[in-house]
Amino acid sequence: MRPFTVSMNLDNINFNGNHIVRRYEDIKSIFKSTDISLEGKNPVIYEVFESPVPEQQGHLIFLVTILYPGKVNEEFFMTKGHYHTVENTAEVYLGIKGKGLILCQTKSGDFEVAEISENRVVYIPPFWAHRAVNIFDEPLIFFGIYPAHAGHDYETIAQSGFVKRVFSKNGRVVIE
Ligand code: S6P
Ligand code: ZN
C-alpha cells in the first residue's frame, strides 16, 4: 500500500472506504424501549466513514462517526457499542463537533464515562467496550483510530448491554 491523504471536509466527507449507515429499525433493540413516533420515519441514528485500509495487523483504520441528535423516548441516540474482537487493542477518539459521552466498560464489570466534545481526545484502553451517546441537539462528530486487525464483537453487548443508560429527564442528562 502507498501513503495517501483524504479530506476531512465535513460537508462532503468520504474516505473511500466502508460507509456504514445505521437507522432506527436496524438498532432499535439496543434501546430500553421502542418509540412509536420513530417507526414510520426510521431516521438515520448514525453513520461511519472508514478509511480504505486492509484489516491486517500493522495497519491503522481511521474513521469519522456522525451520531445524530435525537431520543428514543427519553433515551439519547447512541451507537451499538462493542468490544474489539482482538481484546487487547485500544482506540483513540478526537471530538470534532457536538457533545457526547463515551460509555466504557470491561467484562469484569468496571465502568467509566468519558466526555467527548470539540478538541477533546478520549483514550479507550485495551479490553474496554465503548459506546457513544449524543447528549446535545447537534450532530456529535468524532474522528477515531484503531488497529486494523481489532475486529468488532457486538454480540457480547447485544446479550448483556452496558451497565448504564443515558436519558434526558426534565432537560437534564441522567445516567442510570
Ligand atoms: C470502531 C470505532 C467506531 C465505531 C462507530 C460506530 O472500532 O469504535 O468507528 O465503530 O463509532 O459504533 P459501533 O459500536 O456501531 O461500531
Ligand atoms: Zn472500537
Coordinates of C-alpha atoms and ligand atoms in Angstrom, one line a residue:
M1 CA 0.0 0.0 0.0
R2 CA 1.2 3.5 -0.8
P3 CA 0.8 6.6 1.5
F4 CA -2.3 8.6 0.8
T5 CA -4.3 11.6 2.1
V6 CA -8.0 12.3 2.4
S7 CA -10.1 15.4 3.0
M8 CA -11.7 16.0 6.4
N9 CA -14.2 18.4 4.9
L10 CA -17.3 17.6 6.9
D11 CA -19.7 19.0 4.3
N12 CA -18.7 16.2 1.9
I13 CA -17.0 13.5 3.8
N14 CA -15.8 10.3 2.0
F15 CA -12.7 8.4 2.9
N16 CA -13.3 6.0 0.1
G17 CA -13.7 3.1 2.5
N18 CA -16.7 1.5 4.2
H19 CA -19.7 3.7 4.8
I20 CA -21.9 2.3 7.5
V21 CA -25.4 3.8 8.0
R22 CA -27.5 2.6 10.9
R23 CA -31.2 3.5 11.1
Y24 CA -33.6 3.2 14.0
E25 CA -35.1 -0.1 12.7
D26 CA -31.6 -1.6 12.4
I27 CA -30.7 -1.0 16.0
K28 CA -33.9 -0.4 18.0
S29 CA -33.2 -3.4 20.2
I30 CA -30.3 -1.6 21.9
F31 CA -32.7 1.0 23.4
K32 CA -34.6 0.4 26.6
S33 CA -37.9 0.8 24.9
T34 CA -39.4 1.2 21.4
D35 CA -40.7 4.6 20.2
I36 CA -43.8 4.5 18.0
S37 CA -43.0 8.1 16.8
L38 CA -39.9 6.8 15.1
E39 CA -41.4 3.7 13.5
G40 CA -42.6 5.3 10.3
K41 CA -39.7 7.8 9.9
N42 CA -36.9 5.3 10.6
P43 CA -34.4 8.0 10.9
V44 CA -30.6 7.5 10.5
I45 CA -29.2 7.3 14.0
Y46 CA -25.5 7.4 13.0
E47 CA -23.1 6.8 10.1
V48 CA -19.5 5.9 10.0
F49 CA -17.0 6.7 7.2
E50 CA -13.9 4.4 7.3
S51 CA -10.6 4.6 5.6
P52 CA -9.8 2.0 2.8
V53 CA -7.2 0.1 4.8
P54 CA -6.7 -3.7 4.9
E55 CA -8.0 -5.2 8.2
Q56 CA -4.5 -6.5 9.0
Q57 CA -2.1 -6.2 11.9
G58 CA 0.2 -3.3 11.4
H59 CA -2.3 -1.1 9.7
L60 CA -4.5 1.5 11.4
I61 CA -8.1 2.2 10.5
F62 CA -9.3 5.8 10.9
L63 CA -12.9 6.9 10.7
V64 CA -15.4 9.6 11.3
T65 CA -18.6 8.9 13.1
I66 CA -21.6 11.2 12.8
L67 CA -24.1 10.5 15.6
Y68 CA -27.3 12.5 15.0
P69 CA -29.2 14.2 17.8
G70 CA -32.4 12.6 19.0
K71 CA -34.1 10.4 21.5
V72 CA -35.8 7.1 21.6
N73 CA -38.5 8.1 24.1
E74 CA -36.2 9.6 26.8
E75 CA -33.0 7.8 25.8
F76 CA -30.5 9.7 23.8
F77 CA -29.4 8.3 20.4
M78 CA -26.3 6.1 20.7
T79 CA -24.1 3.7 18.9
K80 CA -24.5 -0.1 19.2
G81 CA -21.2 -0.3 21.2
H82 CA -18.7 -3.1 21.0
Y83 CA -15.6 -4.8 22.4
H84 CA -12.9 -5.3 19.9
T85 CA -12.7 -9.0 18.9
V86 CA -8.9 -8.9 19.5
E87 CA -9.4 -7.6 23.0
N88 CA -6.0 -6.1 23.7
T89 CA -6.5 -3.3 21.1
A90 CA -7.0 0.3 22.1
E91 CA -8.7 3.1 20.3
V92 CA -8.4 6.9 20.2
Y93 CA -11.4 9.3 19.6
L94 CA -10.9 13.0 18.8
G95 CA -14.1 15.1 19.2
I96 CA -14.7 17.4 16.2
K97 CA -18.2 18.8 16.9
G98 CA -21.1 18.4 19.3
K99 CA -21.2 17.0 22.8
G100 CA -21.4 13.4 23.9
L101 CA -20.5 10.7 26.3
I102 CA -18.4 7.6 25.6
L103 CA -19.6 4.8 27.9
C104 CA -16.8 2.4 28.6
Q105 CA -16.9 -0.9 30.4
T106 CA -14.9 -4.1 30.9
K107 CA -16.0 -7.7 31.1
S108 CA -15.1 -7.7 34.8
G109 CA -17.7 -5.0 35.5
D110 CA -15.6 -1.9 35.6
F111 CA -17.4 1.2 34.1
E112 CA -16.4 4.7 33.2
V113 CA -18.0 7.6 31.4
A114 CA -15.7 9.9 29.3
E115 CA -16.9 13.2 27.9
I116 CA -16.3 14.0 24.3
S117 CA -16.6 17.4 22.6
E118 CA -14.7 19.5 20.1
N119 CA -10.9 19.2 20.5
R120 CA -11.2 16.6 23.4
V121 CA -9.4 13.3 23.0
V122 CA -10.7 10.1 24.5
Y123 CA -8.4 7.2 25.0
I124 CA -10.1 3.8 25.1
P125 CA -7.6 1.3 26.5
P126 CA -7.4 -2.4 25.5
F127 CA -10.3 -4.6 26.9
W128 CA -12.8 -1.7 27.3
A129 CA -16.1 -1.8 25.4
H130 CA -17.2 1.6 24.1
R131 CA -20.5 3.2 23.1
A132 CA -21.0 6.8 22.0
V133 CA -24.1 8.8 23.2
N134 CA -25.2 12.1 21.8
I135 CA -26.4 14.3 24.7
F136 CA -26.7 17.6 22.7
D137 CA -29.1 18.9 20.0
E138 CA -26.5 18.9 17.2
P139 CA -24.7 16.0 15.5
L140 CA -21.9 14.5 17.5
I141 CA -18.9 14.1 15.2
F142 CA -15.7 12.4 16.2
F143 CA -12.6 11.1 14.5
G144 CA -11.2 7.7 15.6
I145 CA -8.2 5.5 15.0
Y146 CA -7.7 1.8 16.0
P147 CA -5.6 -1.2 15.0
A148 CA -6.9 -2.6 11.7
H149 CA -7.0 -6.2 12.9
A150 CA -9.1 -5.4 16.0
G151 CA -12.5 -6.5 14.7
H152 CA -15.8 -5.8 16.4
D153 CA -17.6 -8.0 18.9
Y154 CA -21.2 -6.7 19.0
E155 CA -22.6 -10.0 20.4
T156 CA -21.4 -9.6 24.0
I157 CA -23.0 -6.1 24.2
A158 CA -26.2 -7.4 22.4
Q159 CA -26.5 -10.0 25.1
S160 CA -25.6 -8.2 28.3
G161 CA -25.8 -4.5 27.3
F162 CA -24.0 -1.6 29.1
V163 CA -24.4 -1.3 32.8
K164 CA -25.8 2.2 32.4
R165 CA -28.0 4.1 30.0
V166 CA -28.3 7.9 29.4
F167 CA -31.6 9.7 29.4
S168 CA -32.9 13.2 29.1
K169 CA -35.2 13.9 32.0
N170 CA -36.7 17.3 32.7
G171 CA -34.0 18.8 30.4
R172 CA -31.2 17.1 32.4
V173 CA -28.8 14.4 31.3
V174 CA -29.3 11.4 33.6
I175 CA -27.0 8.4 33.7
E176 CA -28.7 5.4 35.3
Ligands
S6P1 C1 -14.6 1.3 15.6 C2 -14.9 2.6 16.3 C3 -16.0 3.4 15.7 C4 -17.4 2.7 15.8 C5 -18.5 3.7 15.4 C6 -19.9 3.1 15.5 O1 -13.8 0.5 16.4 O2 -15.1 2.4 17.7 O3 -15.8 3.5 14.3 O4 -17.5 1.6 15.0 O5 -18.5 4.8 16.2 O6 -20.1 2.4 16.7 P1 -20.5 0.8 16.6 O7 -20.5 0.4 18.1 O8 -21.8 0.7 16.0 O9 -19.4 0.1 15.8
ZN2 ZN -14.0 0.5 18.5

